Tab-separated table of C-alpha atoms and ligand atoms in Angstrom:
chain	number	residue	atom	x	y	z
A	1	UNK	CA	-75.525	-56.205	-30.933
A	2	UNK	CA	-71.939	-55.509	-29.967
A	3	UNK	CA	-72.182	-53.885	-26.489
A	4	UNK	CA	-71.641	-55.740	-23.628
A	5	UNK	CA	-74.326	-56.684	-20.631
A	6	UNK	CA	-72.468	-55.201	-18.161
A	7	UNK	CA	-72.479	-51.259	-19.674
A	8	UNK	CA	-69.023	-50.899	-20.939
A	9	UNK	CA	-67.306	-48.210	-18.408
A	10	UNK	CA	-64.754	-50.648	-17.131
A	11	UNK	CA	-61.806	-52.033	-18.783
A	12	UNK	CA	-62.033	-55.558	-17.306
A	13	UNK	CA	-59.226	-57.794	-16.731
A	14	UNK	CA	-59.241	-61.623	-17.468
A	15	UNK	CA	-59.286	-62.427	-13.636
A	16	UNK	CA	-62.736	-63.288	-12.845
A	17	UNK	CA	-62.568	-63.897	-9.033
A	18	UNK	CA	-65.136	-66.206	-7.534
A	19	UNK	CA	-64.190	-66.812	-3.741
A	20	UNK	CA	-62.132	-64.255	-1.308
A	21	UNK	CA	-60.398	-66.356	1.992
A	22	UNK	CA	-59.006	-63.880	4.611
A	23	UNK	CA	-56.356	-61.797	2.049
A	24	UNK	CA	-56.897	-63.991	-0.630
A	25	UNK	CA	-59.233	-64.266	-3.876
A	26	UNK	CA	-59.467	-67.588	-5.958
A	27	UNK	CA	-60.540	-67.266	-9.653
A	28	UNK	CA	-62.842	-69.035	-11.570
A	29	UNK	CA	-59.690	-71.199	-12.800
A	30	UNK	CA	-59.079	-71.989	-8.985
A	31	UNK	CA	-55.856	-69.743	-9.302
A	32	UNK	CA	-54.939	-67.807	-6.074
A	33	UNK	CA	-54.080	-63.958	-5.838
A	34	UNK	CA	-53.093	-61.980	-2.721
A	35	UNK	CA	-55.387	-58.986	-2.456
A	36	UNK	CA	-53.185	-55.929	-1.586
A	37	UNK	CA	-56.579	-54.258	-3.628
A	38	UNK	CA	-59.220	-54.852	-1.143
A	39	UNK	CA	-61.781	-54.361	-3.642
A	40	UNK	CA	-60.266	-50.399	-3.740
A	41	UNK	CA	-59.926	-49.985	0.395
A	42	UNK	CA	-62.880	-51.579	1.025
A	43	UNK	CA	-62.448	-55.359	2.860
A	44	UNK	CA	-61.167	-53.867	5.736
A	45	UNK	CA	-61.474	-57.354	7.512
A	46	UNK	CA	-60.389	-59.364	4.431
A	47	UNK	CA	-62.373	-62.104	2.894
A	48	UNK	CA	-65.126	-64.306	4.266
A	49	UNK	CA	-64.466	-62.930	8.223
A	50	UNK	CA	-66.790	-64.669	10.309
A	51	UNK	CA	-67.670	-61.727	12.284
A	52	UNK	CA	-68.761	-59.888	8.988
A	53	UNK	CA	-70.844	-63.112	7.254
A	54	UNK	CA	-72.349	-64.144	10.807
A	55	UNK	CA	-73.993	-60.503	11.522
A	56	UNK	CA	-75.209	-60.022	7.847
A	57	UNK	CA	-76.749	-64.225	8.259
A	58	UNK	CA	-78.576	-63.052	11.416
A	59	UNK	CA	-79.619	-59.444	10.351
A	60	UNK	CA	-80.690	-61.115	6.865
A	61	UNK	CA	-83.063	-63.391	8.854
A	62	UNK	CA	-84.776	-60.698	10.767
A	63	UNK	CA	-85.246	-57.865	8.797
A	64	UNK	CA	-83.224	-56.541	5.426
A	65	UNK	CA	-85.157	-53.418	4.888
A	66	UNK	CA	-87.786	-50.637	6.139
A	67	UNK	CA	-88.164	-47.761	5.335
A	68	UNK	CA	-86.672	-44.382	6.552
A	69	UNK	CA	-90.419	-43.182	6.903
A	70	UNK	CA	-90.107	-45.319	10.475
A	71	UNK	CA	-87.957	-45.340	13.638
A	72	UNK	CA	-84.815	-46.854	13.524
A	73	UNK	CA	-83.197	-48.703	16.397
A	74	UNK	CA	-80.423	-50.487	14.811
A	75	UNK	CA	-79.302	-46.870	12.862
A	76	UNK	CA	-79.904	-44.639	16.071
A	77	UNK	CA	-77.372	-47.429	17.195
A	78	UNK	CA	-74.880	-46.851	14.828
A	79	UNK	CA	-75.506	-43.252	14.742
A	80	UNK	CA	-74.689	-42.757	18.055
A	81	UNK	CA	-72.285	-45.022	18.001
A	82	UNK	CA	-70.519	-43.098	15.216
A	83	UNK	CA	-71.231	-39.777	17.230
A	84	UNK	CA	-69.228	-41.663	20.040
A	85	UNK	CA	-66.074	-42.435	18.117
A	86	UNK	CA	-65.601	-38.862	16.521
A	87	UNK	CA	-66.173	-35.135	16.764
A	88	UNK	CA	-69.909	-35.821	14.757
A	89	UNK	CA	-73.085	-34.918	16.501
A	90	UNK	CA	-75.175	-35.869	13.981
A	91	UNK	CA	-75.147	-39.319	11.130
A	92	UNK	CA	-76.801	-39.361	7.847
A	93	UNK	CA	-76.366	-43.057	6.336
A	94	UNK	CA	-76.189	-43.519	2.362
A	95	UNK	CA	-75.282	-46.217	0.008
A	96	UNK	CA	-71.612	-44.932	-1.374
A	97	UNK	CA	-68.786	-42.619	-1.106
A	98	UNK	CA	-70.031	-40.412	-3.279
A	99	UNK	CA	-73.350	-40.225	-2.424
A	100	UNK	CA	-71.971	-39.285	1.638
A	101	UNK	CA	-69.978	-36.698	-0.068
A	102	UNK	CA	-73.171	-35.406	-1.859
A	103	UNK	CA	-74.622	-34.944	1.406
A	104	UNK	CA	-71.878	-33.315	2.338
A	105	UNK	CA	-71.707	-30.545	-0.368
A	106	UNK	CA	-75.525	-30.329	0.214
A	107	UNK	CA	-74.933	-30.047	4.103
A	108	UNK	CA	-72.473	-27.452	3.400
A	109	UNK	CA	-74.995	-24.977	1.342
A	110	UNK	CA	-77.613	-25.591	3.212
A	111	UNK	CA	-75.384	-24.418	6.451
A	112	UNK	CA	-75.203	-20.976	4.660
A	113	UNK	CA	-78.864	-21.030	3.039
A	114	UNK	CA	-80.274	-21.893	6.448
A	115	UNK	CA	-79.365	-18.219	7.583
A	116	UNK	CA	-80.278	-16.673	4.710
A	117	UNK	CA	-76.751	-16.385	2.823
A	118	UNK	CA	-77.652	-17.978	-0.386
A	119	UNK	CA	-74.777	-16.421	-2.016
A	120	UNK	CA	-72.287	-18.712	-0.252
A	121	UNK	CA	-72.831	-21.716	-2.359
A	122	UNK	CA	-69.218	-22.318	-3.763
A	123	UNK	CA	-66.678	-24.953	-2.262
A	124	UNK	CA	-63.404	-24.880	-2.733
A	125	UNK	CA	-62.074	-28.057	-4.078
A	126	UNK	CA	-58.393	-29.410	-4.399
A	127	UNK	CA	-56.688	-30.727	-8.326
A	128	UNK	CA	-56.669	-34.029	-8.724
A	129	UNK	CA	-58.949	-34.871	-5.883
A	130	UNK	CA	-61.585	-37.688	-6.360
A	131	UNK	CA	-65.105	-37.540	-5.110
A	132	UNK	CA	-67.139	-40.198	-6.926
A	133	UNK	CA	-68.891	-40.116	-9.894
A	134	UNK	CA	-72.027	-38.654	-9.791
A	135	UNK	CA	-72.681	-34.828	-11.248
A	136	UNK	CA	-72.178	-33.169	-8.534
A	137	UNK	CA	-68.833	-34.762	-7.025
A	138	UNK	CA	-67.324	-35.340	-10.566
A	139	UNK	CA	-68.001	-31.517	-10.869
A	140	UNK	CA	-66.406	-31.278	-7.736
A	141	UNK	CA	-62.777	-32.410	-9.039
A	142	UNK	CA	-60.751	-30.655	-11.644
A	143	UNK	CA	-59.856	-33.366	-13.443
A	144	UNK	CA	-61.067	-33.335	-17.121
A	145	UNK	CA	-61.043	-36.842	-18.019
A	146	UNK	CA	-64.153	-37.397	-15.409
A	147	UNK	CA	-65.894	-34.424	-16.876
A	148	UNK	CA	-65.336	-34.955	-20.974
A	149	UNK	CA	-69.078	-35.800	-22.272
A	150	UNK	CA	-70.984	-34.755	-19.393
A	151	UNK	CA	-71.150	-31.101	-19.603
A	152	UNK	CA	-72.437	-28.704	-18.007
A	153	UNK	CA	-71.208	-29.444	-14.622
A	154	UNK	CA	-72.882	-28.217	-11.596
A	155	UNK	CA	-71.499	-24.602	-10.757
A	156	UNK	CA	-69.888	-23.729	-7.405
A	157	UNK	CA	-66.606	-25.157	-7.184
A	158	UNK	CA	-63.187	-23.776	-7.544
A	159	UNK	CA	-60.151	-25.854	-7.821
A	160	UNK	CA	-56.670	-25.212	-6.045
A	161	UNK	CA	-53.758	-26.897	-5.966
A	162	UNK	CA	-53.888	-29.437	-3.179
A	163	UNK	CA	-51.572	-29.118	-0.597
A	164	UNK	CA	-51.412	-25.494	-1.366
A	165	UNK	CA	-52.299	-23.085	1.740
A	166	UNK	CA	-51.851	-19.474	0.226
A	167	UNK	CA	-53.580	-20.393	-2.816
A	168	UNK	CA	-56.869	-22.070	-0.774
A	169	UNK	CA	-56.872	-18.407	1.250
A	170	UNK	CA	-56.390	-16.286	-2.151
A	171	UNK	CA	-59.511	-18.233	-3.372
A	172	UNK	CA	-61.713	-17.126	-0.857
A	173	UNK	CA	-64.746	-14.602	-2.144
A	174	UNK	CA	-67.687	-13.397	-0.518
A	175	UNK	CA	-69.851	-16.656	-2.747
A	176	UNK	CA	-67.296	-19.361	-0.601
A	177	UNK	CA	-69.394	-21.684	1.861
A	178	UNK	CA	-66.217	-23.843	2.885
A	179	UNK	CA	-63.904	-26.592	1.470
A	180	UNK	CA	-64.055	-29.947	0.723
A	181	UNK	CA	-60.613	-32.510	0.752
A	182	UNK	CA	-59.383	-35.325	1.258
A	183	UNK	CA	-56.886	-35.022	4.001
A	184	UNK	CA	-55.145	-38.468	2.070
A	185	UNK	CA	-55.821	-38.159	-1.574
A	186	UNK	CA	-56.780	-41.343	-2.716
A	187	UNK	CA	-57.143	-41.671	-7.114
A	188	UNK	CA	-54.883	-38.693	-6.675
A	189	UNK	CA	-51.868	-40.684	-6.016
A	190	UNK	CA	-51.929	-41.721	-2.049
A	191	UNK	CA	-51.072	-38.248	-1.201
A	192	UNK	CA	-51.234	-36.940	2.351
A	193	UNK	CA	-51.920	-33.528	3.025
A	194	UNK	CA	-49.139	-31.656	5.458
A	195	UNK	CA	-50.318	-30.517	8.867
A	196	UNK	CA	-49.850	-26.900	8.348
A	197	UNK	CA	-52.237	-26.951	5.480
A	198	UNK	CA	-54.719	-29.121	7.251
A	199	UNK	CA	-54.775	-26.800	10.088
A	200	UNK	CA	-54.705	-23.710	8.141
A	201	UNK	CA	-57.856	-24.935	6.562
A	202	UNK	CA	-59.798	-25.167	9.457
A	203	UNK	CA	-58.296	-21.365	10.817
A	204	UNK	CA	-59.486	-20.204	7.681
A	205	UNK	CA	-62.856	-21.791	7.757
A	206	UNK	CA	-62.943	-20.464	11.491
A	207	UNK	CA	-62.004	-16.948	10.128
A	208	UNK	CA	-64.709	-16.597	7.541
A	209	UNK	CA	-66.956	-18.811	8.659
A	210	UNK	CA	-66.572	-21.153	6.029
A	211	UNK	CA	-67.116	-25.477	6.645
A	212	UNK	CA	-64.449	-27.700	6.403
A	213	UNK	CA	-65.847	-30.595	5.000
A	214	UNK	CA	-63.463	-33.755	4.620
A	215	UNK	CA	-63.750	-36.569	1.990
A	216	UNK	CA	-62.818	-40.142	4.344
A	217	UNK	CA	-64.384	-42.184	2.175
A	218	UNK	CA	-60.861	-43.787	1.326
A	219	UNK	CA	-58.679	-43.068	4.119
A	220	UNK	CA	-61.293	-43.302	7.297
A	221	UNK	CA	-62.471	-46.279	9.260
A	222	UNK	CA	-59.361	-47.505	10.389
A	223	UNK	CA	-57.383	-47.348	7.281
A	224	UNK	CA	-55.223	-44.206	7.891
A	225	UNK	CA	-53.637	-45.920	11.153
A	226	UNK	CA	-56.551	-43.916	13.157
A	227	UNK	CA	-60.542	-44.452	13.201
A	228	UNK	CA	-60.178	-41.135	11.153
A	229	UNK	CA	-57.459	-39.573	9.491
A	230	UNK	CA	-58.279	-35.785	10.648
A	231	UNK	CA	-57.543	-37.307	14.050
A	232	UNK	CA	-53.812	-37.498	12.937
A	233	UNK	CA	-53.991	-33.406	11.782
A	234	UNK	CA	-54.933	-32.100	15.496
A	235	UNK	CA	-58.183	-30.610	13.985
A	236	UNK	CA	-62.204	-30.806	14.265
A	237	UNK	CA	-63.852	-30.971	10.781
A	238	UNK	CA	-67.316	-29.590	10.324
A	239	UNK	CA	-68.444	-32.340	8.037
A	240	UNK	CA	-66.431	-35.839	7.092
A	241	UNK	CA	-67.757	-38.285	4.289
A	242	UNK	CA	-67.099	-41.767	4.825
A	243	UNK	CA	-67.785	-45.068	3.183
A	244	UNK	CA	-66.014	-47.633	1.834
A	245	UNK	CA	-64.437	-49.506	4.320
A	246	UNK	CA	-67.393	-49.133	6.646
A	247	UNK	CA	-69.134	-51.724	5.835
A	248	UNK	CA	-66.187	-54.302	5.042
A	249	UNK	CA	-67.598	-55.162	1.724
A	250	UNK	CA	-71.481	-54.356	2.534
A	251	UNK	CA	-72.002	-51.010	0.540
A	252	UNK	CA	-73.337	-48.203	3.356
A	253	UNK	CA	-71.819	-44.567	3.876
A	254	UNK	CA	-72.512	-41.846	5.992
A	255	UNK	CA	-71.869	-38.710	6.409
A	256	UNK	CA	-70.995	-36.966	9.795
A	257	UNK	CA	-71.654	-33.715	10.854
A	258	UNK	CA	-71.490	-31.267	14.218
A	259	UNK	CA	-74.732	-30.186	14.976
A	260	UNK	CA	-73.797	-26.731	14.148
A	261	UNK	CA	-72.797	-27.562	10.348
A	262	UNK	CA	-75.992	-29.498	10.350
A	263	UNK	CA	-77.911	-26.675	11.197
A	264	UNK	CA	-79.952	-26.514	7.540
A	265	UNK	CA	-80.737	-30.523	7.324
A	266	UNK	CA	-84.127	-30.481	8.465
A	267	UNK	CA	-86.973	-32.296	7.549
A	268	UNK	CA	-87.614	-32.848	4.175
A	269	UNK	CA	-84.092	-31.686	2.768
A	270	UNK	CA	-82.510	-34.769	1.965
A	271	UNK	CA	-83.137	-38.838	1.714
A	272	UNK	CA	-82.631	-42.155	0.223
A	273	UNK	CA	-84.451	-45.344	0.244
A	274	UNK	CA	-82.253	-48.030	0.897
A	275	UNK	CA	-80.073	-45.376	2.924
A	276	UNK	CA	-79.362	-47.282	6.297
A	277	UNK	CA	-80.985	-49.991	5.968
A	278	UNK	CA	-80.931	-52.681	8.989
A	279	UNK	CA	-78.906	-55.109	6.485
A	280	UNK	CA	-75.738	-52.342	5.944
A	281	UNK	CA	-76.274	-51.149	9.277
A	282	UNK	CA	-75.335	-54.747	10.635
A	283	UNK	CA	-72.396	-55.007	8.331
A	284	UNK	CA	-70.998	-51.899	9.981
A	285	UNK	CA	-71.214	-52.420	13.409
A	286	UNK	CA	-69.493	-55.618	12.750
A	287	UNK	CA	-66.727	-53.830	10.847
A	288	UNK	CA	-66.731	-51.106	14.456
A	289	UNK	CA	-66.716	-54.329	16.621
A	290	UNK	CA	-63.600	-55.401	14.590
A	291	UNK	CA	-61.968	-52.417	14.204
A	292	UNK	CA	-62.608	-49.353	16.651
A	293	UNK	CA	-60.507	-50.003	19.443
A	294	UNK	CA	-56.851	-49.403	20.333
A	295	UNK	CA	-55.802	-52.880	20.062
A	296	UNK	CA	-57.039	-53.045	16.169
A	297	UNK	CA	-56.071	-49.443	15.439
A	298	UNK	CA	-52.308	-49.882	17.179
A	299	UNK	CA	-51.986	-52.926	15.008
A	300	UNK	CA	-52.573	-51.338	12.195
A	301	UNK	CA	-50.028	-48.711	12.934
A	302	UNK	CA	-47.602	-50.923	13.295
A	303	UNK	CA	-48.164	-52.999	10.367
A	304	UNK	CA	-47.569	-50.345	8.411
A	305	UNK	CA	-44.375	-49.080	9.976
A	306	UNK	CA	-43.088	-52.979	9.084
A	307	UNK	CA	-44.662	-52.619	5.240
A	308	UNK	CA	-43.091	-49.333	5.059
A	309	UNK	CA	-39.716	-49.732	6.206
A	310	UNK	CA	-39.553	-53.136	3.698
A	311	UNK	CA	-40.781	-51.412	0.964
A	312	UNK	CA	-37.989	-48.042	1.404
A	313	UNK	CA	-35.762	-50.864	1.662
A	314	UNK	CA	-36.624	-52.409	-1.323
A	315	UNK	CA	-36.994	-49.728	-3.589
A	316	UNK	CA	-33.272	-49.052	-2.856
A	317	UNK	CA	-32.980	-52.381	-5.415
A	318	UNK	CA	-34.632	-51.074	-7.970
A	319	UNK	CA	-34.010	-47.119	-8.168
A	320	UNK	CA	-34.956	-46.783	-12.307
A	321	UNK	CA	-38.920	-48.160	-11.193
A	322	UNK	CA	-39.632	-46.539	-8.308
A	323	UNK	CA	-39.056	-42.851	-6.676
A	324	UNK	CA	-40.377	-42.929	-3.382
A	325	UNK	CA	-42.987	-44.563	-0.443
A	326	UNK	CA	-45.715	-42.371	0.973
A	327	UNK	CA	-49.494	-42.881	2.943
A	328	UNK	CA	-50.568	-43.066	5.860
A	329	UNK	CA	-51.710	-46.395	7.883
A	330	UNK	CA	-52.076	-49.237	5.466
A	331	UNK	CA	-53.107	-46.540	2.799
A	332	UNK	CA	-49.137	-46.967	0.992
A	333	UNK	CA	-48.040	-45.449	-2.506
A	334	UNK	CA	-44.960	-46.075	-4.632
A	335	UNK	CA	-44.524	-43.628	-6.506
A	336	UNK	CA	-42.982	-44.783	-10.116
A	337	UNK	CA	-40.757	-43.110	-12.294
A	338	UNK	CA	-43.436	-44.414	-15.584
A	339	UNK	CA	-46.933	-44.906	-16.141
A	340	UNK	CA	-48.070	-47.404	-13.506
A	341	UNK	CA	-50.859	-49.889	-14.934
A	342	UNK	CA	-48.581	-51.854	-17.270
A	343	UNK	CA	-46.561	-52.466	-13.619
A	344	UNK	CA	-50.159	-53.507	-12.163
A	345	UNK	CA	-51.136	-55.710	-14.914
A	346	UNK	CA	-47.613	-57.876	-15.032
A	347	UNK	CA	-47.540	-58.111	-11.093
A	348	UNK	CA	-51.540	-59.631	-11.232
A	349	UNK	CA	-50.972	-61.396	-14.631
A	350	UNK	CA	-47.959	-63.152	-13.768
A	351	UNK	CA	-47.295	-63.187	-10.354
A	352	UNK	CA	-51.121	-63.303	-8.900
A	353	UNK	CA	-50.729	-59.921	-6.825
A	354	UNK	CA	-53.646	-57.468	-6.775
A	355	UNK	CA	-52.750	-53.541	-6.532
A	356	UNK	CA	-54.557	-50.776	-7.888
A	357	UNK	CA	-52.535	-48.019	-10.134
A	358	UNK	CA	-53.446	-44.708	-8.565
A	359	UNK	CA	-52.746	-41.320	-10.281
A	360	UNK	CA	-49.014	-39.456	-10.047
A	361	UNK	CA	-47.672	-43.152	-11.614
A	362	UNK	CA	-48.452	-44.274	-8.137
A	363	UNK	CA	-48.840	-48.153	-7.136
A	364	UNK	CA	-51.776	-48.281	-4.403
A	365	UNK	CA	-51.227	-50.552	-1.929
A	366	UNK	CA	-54.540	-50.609	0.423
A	367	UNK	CA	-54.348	-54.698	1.567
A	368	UNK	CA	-57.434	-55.569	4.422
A	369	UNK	CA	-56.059	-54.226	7.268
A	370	UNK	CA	-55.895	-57.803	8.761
A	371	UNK	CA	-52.670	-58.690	7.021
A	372	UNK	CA	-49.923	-59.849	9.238
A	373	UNK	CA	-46.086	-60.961	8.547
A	374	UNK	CA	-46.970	-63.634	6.356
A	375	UNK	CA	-49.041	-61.904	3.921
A	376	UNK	CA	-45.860	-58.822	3.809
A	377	UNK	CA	-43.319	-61.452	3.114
A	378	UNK	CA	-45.913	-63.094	0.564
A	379	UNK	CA	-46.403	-59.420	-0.659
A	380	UNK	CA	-42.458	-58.602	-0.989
A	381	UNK	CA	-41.851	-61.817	-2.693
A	382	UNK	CA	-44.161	-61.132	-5.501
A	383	UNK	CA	-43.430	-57.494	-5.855
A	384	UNK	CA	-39.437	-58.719	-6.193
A	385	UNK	CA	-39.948	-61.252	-8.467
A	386	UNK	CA	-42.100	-58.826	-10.735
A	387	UNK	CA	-40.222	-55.906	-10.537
A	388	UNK	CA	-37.161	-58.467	-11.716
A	389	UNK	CA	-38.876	-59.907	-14.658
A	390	UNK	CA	-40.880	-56.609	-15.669
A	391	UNK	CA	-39.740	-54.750	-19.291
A	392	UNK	CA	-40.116	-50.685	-18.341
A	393	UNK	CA	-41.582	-49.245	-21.311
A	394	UNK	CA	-39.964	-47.041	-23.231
A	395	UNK	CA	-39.345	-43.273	-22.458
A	396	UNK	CA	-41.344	-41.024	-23.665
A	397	UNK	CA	-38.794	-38.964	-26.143
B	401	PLP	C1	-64.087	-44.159	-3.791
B	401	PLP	C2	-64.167	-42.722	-3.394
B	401	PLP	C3	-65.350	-41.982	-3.532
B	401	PLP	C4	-66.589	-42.536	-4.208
B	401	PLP	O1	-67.098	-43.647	-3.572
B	401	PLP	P1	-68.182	-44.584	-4.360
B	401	PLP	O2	-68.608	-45.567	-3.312
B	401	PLP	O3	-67.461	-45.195	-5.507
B	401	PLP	O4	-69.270	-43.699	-4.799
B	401	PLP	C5	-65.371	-40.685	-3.063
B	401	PLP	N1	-64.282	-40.129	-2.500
B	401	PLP	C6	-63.125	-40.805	-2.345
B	401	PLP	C7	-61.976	-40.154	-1.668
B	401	PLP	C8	-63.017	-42.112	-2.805
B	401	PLP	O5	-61.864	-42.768	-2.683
């Protein structure tokens, strides 16, 4: 036997982290590495944050798991909690990003089935987006590398360029039920979508009644520099998927709806049984408790103005790596001028930083949102010393 235990979909690194303190992971060789990964956006609070460990303890004593089949107080909490903090009227709870953005896409045919228009079933979809990995939101991105050995895809989705007004309005047809985007593209390269196109999304979902259905699960819950990114755009979505970082660490999404857009999730439509569970429903209000208020959210602003205006600076030093800074909050891309991961390896092998390589040649820089001027001069020391010591590869002739 040859394959591995662990089904072999990841190309796993030699670090083998076994503790996390605050913005740091130790490996198993007692080695530390500053996390400017996050686990991908995720540890919003960092490592080990008593908040975080103390509500899971408590919840974990009283009760883990029911099922959805009975009442919930602590998710009618969060729910409404949720329904508080944002334009949503209305809080389905799942396990990951992509299965929030599943109920999204299902919220968003259902909207059109539920008064009898079963034609409008296609969402329009922008390149190089990412979704998740399940059938129907790997369908839901154009890129070919997701979909190579898993075909046929699910039908209804059309792919424009992102970013790309005109072309989004050309593609509408009388089968379009709304679009789905991320208003930061995430994999895509740590791309943020322009204001004009974000609002001329939701005047042409107005116009035709169409949804506008947002993927968050990257750039929500704080890490944008707002509780939500579309908050930033002046607009009201119809539907926003949103995971990762809500739970810190804890997997539990959700997505979030107007009551309107929820108008065909009725009984029996949709479910999951470990969706909202008591135990990922504590993890998240700890995460709110930490990070929903103006205090949290203006400091996160403003750590990113300092990260930002360090890295421009840098890159100045180094103008054959890198072309240019761009994100939004503590959601930060440098964009390279080669393929990226050979960058990310050298900077964790040899210099014990953690970033993720995102598409575009992009270096992802999505630290816990916690970090403060000692983990940005830690960060800038590393990144100098690697970028000084690192061997470009070749061009491509
Ligand atoms: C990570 C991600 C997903 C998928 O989330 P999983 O929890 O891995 O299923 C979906 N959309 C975006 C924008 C993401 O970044």
């Amino acid at each position: 036997m040859s394959i591995t235990p662990l089904m072999p979909v990841y190309p796993r690194c030699g670090f083998r982290p076994v503790r996390g303190e605050h913005c740091h992971l130790i490996g198993e060789d007692g080695q530390r590495y500053l996390d400017f990964a996050a686990g991908i956006a995720v540890n919003l609070l960092g490592h080990s944050h008593k908040g975080l460990i103390g509500a899971i303890q408590k919840q974990a004593e009283t009760l883990m798991h029911v099922s959805n089949l009975y009442g919930s107080p602590q998710g009618e909490h969060l729910a409404q909690r949720l329904v508080d903090l944002t334009f949503a009227d209305t809080v389905f709870f799942t396990n990951s990003g992509a299965e929030a953005v599943e109920c999204a896409i299902k919220t968003v045919r259902a909207y059109h089935s539920h008064a009898g228009n079963d034609h409008k079933f296609e969402i329009i979809t922008f390149k190089n987006a990412f979704h998740g990995r399940t059938m129907a939101t790997i369908s839901a991105s154009n890129q070919e590398k997701m979909h190579k050995g898993f075909l046929p895809l699910l039908q209804g989705f059309k792919y424009v360029d992102f970013d790309d007004l005109a072309g989004a309005k050309a593609a509408i047809g009388p089968n379009t039920a709304g679009f789905l985007v991320e208003p930061v593209q995430g994999e895509g390269g740590i791309r943020p979508a322009s204001d004009e196109f974000m609002q001329g999304l939701r005047a042409l979902a107005d116009e035709h009644d169409l949804l506008l259905a947002l993927d968050e699960v990257q750039c929500g819950v704080a890490r944008s520099g707002t509780l939500y990114a579309y908050e930033q755009y002046g607009i009201t979505p119809d539907v926003v998927a949103t995971a990762k970082g809500l739970g810190g660490g804890f997997p539990i999404g959700a997505c979030l709806a107007t009551e309107q857009a929820a108008r065909g999730m009725v009984i029996g439509t949709h479910g999951s049984t470990y969706g909202g569970n008591p135990l990922a429903i504590a993890a998240a209000e700890a995460v709110l408790d930490a990070v929903a208020n103006d205090e949290f959210l203006t400091q996160v602003r403003t750590t990113s103005e300092r990260l930002r205006s360090r890295l421009e600076q840098f890159i100045g030093n180094y103008p054959d790596m890198f072309e240019l800074v761009r994100g939004k909050g503590l959601m930060l891309g440098m964009k390279m001028k080669f393929e990226t991961r050979g960058f990310v390896a050298h900077l964790r092998d040899n210099h014990h930083l953690l970033t993720v390589a995102a598409g575009d040649n992009t270096l992802r820089l999505v630290p816990p949102l916690v970090i403060g001027d000692a983990e940005i001069d830690e960060f800038l020391d590393k990144l100098s010393a690697g970028a000084a010591s690192f061997q470009p590869p070749e061009p491509v002739q």
